[in-house]
Short mmCIF file of C-alpha atoms in Angstrom, two decimals:
data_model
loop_
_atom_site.label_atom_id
_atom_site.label_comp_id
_atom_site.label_asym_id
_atom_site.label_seq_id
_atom_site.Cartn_x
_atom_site.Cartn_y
_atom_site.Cartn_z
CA UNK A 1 -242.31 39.66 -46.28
CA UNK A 2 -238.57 40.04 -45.79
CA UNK A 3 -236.70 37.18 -46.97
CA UNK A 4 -233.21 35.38 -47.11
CA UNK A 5 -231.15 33.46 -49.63
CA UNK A 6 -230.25 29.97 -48.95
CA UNK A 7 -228.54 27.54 -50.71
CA UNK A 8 -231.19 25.39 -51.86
CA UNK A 9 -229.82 21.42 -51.24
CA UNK A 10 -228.37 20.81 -54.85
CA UNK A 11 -230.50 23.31 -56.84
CA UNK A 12 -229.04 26.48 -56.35
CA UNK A 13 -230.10 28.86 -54.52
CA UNK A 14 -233.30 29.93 -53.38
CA UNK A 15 -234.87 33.07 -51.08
CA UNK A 16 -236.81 31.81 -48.17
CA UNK A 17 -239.24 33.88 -45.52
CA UNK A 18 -237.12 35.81 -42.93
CA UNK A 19 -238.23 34.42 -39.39
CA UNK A 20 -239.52 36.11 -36.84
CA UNK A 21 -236.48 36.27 -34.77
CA UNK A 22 -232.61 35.67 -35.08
CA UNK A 23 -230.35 33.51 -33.07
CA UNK A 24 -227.06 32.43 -32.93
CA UNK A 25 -225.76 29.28 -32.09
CA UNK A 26 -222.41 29.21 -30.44
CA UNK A 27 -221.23 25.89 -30.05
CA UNK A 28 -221.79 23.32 -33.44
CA UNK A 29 -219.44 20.81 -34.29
CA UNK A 30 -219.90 20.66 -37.66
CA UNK A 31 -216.16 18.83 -38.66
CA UNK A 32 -218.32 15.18 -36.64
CA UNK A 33 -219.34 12.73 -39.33
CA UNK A 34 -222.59 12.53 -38.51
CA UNK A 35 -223.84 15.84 -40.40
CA UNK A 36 -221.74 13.63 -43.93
CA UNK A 37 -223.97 10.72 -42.82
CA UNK A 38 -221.11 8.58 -40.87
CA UNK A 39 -222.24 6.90 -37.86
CA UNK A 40 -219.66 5.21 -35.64
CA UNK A 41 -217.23 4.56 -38.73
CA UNK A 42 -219.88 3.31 -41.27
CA UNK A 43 -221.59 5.91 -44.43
CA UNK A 44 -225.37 4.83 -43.33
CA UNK A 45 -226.75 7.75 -45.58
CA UNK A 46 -226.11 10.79 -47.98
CA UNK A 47 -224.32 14.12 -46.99
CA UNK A 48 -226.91 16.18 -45.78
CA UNK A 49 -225.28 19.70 -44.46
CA UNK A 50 -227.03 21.62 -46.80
CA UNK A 51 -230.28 20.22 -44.93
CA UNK A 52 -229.03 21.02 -41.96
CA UNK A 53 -228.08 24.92 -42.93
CA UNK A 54 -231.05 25.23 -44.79
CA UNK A 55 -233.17 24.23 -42.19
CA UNK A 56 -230.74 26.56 -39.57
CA UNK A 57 -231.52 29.37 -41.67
CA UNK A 58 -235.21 28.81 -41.90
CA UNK A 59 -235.30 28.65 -38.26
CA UNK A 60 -233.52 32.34 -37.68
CA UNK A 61 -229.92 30.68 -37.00
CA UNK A 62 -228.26 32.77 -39.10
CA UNK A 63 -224.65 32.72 -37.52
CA UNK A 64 -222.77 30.04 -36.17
CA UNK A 65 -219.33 29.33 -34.11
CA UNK A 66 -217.95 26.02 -35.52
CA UNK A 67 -215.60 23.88 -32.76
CA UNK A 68 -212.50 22.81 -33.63
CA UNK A 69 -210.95 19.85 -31.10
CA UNK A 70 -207.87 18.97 -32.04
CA UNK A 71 -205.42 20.56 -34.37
CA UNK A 72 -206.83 18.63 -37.30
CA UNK A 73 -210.82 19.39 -36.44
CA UNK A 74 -209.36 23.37 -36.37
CA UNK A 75 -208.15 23.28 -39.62
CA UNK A 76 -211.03 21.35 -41.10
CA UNK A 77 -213.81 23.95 -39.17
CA UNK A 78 -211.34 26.80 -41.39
CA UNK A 79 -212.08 24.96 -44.11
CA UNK A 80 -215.79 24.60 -43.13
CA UNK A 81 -216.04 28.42 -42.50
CA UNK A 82 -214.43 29.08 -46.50
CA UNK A 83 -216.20 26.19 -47.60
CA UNK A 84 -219.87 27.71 -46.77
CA UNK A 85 -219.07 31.37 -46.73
CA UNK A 86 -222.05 32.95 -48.62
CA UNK A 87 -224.11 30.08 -48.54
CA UNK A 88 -226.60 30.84 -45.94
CA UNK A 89 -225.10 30.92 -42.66
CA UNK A 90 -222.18 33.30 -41.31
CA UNK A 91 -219.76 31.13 -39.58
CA UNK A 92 -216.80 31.59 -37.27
CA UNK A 93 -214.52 28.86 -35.59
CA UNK A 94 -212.36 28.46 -32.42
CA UNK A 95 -209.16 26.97 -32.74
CA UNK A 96 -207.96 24.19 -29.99
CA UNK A 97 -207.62 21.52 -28.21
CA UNK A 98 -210.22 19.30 -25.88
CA UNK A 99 -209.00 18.72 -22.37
CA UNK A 100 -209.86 15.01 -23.26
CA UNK A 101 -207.54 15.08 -26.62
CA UNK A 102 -204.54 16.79 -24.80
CA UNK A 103 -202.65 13.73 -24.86
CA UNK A 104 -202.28 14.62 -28.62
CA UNK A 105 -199.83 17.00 -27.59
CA UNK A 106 -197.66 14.70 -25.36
CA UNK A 107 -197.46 12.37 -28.54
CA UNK A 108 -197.47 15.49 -30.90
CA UNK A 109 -200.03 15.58 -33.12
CA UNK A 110 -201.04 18.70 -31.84
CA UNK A 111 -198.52 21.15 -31.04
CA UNK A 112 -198.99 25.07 -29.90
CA UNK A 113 -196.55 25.81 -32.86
CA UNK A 114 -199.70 24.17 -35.57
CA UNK A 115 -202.71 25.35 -33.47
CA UNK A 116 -201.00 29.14 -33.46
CA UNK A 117 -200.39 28.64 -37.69
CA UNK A 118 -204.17 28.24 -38.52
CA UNK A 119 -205.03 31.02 -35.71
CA UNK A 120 -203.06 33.24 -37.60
CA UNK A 121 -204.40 31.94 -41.25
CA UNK A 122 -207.94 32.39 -40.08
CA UNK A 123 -207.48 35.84 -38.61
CA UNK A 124 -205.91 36.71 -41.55
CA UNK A 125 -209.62 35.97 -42.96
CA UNK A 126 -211.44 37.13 -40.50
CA UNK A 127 -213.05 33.57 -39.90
CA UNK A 128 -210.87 32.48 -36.34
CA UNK A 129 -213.23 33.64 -33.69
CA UNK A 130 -212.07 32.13 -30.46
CA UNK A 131 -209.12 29.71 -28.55
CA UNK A 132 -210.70 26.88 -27.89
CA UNK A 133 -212.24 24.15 -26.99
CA UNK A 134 -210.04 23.93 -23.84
CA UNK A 135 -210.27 23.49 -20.06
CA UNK A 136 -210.38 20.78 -18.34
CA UNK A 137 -212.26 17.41 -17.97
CA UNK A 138 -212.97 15.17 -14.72
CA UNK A 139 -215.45 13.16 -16.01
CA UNK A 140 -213.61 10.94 -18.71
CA UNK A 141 -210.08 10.76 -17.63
CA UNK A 142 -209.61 7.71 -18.99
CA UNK A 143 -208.88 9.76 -22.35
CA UNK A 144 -206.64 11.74 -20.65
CA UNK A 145 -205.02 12.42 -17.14
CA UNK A 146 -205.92 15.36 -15.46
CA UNK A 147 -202.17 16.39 -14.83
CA UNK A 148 -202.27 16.23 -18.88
CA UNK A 149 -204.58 18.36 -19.11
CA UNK A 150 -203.79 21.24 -16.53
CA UNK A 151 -200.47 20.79 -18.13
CA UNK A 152 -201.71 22.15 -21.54
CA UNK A 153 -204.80 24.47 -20.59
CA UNK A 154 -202.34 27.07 -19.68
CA UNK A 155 -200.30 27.12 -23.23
CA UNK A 156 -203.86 27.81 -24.98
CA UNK A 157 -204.70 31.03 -22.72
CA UNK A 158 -201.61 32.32 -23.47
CA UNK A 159 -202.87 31.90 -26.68
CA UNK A 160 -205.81 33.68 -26.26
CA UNK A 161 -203.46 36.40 -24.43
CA UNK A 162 -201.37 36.36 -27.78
CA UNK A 163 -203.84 36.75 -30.08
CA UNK A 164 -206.35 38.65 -27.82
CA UNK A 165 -208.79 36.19 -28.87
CA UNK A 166 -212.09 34.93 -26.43
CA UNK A 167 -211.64 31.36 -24.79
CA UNK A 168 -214.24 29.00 -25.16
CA UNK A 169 -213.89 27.07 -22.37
CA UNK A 170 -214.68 23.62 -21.07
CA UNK A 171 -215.44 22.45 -17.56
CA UNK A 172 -216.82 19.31 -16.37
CA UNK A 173 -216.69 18.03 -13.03
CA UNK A 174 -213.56 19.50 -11.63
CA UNK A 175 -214.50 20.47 -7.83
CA UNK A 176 -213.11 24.18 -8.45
CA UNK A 177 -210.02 23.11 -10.21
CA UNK A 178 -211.25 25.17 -13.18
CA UNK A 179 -211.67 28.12 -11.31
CA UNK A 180 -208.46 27.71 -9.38
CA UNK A 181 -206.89 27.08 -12.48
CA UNK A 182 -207.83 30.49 -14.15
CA UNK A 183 -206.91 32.42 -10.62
CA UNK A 184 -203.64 31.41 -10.40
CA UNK A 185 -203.42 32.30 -14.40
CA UNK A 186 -205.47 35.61 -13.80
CA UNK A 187 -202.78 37.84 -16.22
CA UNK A 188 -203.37 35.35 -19.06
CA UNK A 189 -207.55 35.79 -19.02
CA UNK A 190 -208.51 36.90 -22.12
CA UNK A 191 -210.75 39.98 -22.72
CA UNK A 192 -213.83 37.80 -22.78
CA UNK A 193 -215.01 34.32 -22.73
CA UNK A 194 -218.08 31.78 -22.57
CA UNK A 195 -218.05 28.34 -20.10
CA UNK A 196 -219.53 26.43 -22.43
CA UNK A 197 -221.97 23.70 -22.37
CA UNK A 198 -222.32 24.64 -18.57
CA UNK A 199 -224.13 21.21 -16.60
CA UNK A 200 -222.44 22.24 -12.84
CA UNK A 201 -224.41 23.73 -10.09
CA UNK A 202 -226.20 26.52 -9.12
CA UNK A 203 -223.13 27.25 -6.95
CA UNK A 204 -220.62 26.84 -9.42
CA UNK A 205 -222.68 29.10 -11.53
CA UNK A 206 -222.99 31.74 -9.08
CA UNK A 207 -219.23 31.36 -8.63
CA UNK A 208 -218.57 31.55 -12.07
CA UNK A 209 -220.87 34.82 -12.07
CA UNK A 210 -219.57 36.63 -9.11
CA UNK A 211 -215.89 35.90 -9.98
CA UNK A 212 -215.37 36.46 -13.37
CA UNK A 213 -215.94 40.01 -15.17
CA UNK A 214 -219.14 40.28 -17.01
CA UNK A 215 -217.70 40.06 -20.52
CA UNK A 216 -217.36 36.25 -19.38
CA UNK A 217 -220.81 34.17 -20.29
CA UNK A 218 -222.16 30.75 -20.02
CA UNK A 219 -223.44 28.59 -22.75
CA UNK A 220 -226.76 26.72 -21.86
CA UNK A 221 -227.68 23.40 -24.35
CA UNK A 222 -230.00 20.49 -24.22
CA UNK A 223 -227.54 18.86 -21.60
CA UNK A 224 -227.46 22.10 -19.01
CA UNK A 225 -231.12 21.67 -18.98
CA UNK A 226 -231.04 17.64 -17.52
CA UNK A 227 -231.21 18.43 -13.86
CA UNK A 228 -233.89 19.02 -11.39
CA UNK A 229 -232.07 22.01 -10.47
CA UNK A 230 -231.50 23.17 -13.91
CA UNK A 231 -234.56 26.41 -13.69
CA UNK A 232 -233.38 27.90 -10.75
CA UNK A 233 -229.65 27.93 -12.70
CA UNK A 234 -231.62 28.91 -15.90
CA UNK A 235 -233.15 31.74 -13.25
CA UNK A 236 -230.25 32.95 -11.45
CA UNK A 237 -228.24 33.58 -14.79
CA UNK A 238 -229.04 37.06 -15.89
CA UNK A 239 -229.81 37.32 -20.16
CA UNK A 240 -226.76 39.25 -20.61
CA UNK A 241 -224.72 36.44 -19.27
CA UNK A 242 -226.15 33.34 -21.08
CA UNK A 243 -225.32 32.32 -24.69
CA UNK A 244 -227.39 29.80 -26.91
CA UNK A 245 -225.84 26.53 -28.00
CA UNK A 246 -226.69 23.35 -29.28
CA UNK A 247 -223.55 21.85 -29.25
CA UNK A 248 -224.93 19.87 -32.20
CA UNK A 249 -224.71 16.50 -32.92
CA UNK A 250 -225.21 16.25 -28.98
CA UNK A 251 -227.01 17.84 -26.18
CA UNK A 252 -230.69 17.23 -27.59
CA UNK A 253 -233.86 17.84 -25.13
CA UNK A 254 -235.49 14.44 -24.35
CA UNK A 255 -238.89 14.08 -23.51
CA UNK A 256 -237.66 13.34 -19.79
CA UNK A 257 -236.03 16.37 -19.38
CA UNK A 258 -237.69 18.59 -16.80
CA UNK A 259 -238.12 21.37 -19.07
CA UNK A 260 -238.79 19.18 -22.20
CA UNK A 261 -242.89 20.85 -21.30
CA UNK A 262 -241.76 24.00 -22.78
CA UNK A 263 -240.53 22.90 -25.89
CA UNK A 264 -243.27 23.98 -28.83
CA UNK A 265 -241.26 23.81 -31.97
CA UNK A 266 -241.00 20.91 -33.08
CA UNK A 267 -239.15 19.63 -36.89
CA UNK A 268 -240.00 16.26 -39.19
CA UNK A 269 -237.76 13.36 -38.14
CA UNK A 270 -236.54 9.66 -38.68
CA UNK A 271 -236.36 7.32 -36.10
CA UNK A 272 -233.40 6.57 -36.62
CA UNK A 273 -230.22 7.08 -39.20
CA UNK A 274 -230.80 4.15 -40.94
CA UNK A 275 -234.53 5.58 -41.58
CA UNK A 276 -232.84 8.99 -43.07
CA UNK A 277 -235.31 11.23 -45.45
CA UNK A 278 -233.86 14.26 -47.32
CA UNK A 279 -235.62 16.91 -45.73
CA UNK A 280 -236.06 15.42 -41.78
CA UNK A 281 -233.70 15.52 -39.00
CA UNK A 282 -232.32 12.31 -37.54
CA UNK A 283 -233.77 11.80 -33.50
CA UNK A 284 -231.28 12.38 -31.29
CA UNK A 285 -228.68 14.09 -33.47
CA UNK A 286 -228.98 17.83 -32.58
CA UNK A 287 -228.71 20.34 -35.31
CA UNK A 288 -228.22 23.82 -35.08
CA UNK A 289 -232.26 24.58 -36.01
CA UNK A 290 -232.93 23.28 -32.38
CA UNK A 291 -231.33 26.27 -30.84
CA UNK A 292 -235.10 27.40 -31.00
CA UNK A 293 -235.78 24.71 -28.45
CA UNK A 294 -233.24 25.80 -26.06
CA UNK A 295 -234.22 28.94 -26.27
CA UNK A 296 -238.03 27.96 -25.56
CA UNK A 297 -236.70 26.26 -22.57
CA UNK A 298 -235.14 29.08 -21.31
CA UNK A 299 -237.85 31.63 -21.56
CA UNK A 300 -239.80 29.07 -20.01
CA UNK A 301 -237.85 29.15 -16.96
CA UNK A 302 -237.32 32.90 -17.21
CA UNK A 303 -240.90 33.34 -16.80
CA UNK A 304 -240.40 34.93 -20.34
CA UNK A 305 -243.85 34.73 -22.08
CA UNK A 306 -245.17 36.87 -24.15
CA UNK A 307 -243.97 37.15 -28.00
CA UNK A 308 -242.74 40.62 -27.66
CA UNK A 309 -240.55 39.64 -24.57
CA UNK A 310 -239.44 36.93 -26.42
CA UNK A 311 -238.77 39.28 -29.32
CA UNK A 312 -236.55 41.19 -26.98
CA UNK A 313 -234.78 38.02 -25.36
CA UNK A 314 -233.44 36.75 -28.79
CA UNK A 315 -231.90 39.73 -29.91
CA UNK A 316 -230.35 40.27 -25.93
CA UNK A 317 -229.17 36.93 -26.71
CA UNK A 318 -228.13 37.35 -30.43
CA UNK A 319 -225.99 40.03 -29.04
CA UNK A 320 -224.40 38.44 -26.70
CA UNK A 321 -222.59 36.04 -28.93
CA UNK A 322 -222.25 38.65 -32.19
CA UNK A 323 -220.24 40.92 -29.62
CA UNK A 324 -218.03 38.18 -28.77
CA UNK A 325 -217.64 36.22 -32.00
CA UNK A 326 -217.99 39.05 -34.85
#
């Protein structure tokens, strides 16, 4: 059997079966302490990212798109991207900033000027993949106004318009404010893009869907899969348009998720951080290996079911993201 080489958590390296399919996961925030065993400002246990990409690997997530937040979070998910290059996992990064952080610019410790130096550094390597993470956030104002934000979503599509990057965008409960944002900016759109960690309606999908060009996508994690209403969104999204995410550390599937029946894979795990084991993953912090989840839940709402189909789903949805990222 086909197989892959890994880097093999402090011994090397080490060739491990090739799995049955590929995926790729679009959205992990690999910079958050959690993955160097920091919880809420305290070390409770041992670095542990070569777990986490050997067990990514293992699982078929072979490629991933690293977040950056803030101008500081960009430049560390560079440094991520040179850091593991070769060691098991293909990663790109975007390069932005939250809609929740934009008051970073107002006090400048983010500036366009900064966020434009490491685009252009990580081009130059082939490793920057995407503006972003950028739109704009209703839900938790109290980091930042929402005049804040509109202020500075525009600056980082001309961005994207500069660098003829893809945006990955961010949307949470704006009321069409996104959407009226990106008509009135139509000239700056990029050539392609992905609404990520989608959790709006079946409307607002449809919207989304109907309004912008195809090359635009929407990323589907543990949290777009919370609502009642969440299959016939799932249903209504055609394969082409969807990308995988985790958007690891967050967005697990619960057990009281509606579509938590069609999860089969399951991986070892502690109860809790303080419980850590090399080798297990840590319940409720969402690594990139449970992309296979996601995907489960999909093709579960798809009506998706046999292994061939499935066969044919990943790679539809491998594409997807290695057109836009690679």
């Amino acid at each position: 059997k086909a197989t892959v080489s890994v880097l093999y958590c402090g011994r090397g390296r080490m060739s491990v079966p090739t799995p049955r399919r590929r995926y790729f996961d679009i959205a992990v925030n690999f910079t958050d302490g959690m993955f160097k065993g920091e919880y809420r400002g305290k070390q409770v246990h041992d670095d542990d990212r070569e777990w986490v990409i050997r067990r990514s690997v293992e699982s078929g997530v072979v490629k991933w798109l690293v977040t950056g937040g803030n101008l500081e979070e960009s430049k560390e998910a560079l440094a991520l991207c040179r850091e593991w290059r070769g060691k098991g996992v293909e990663m790109r990064c975007t390069v932005g900033c939250h809609p929740t952080r934009c008051g970073e610019f107002e006090e400048g410790a983010t500036t366009i000027e900064g966020l434009s130096k490491v685009i252009e550094e990580g081009m130059a390597d082939g490793l920057v993949a995407a503006i972003g993470e950028c739109g704009l956030d209703y839900d938790r104002e109290e980091f930042c106004g929402r005049d804040v934000q509109k202020k500075w979503f525009v600056p980082q599509l001309e961005l994207a318009k500069r660098y003829n990057l893809p945006v990955f965008f961010h949307n949470r409960s704006t009321g069409g404010e996104f959407e009226s944002l990106l008509a009135e900016n139509i000239g700056l759109l990029p050539k392609s893009g992905c609404i990520h960690s989608f959790t709006g309606t079946l409307s607002e999908a449809t919207h989304i869907l109907t309004s912008l060009p195809p090359s635009f996508t929407i990323g589907i994690n543990g949290c777009s899969l919370r609502s009642d209403e969440s299959k016939d969104i799932i249903a209504a999204i055609p394969l082409e348009r969807i990308m995988l995410e985790t958007d690891a550390p967050w967005c697990d599937i619960r057990p009281t998720h509606p579509g938590y029946a069609y999860v089969k894979t399951q991986f070892p795990v502690v109860k809790s951080e303080k419980k850590y084991a090399p080798g297990s993953t840590v319940k409720n912090r969402q690594e990139p290996c449970h992309i296979v989840q996601v995907f489960e839940v999909v093709c579960g709402y798809k009506g998706i079911e046999t292994e061939e189909e499935k066969d044919a789903a990943a790679e539809v949805l491998y594409g997807n993201a290695e057109k836009m990222y690679f």
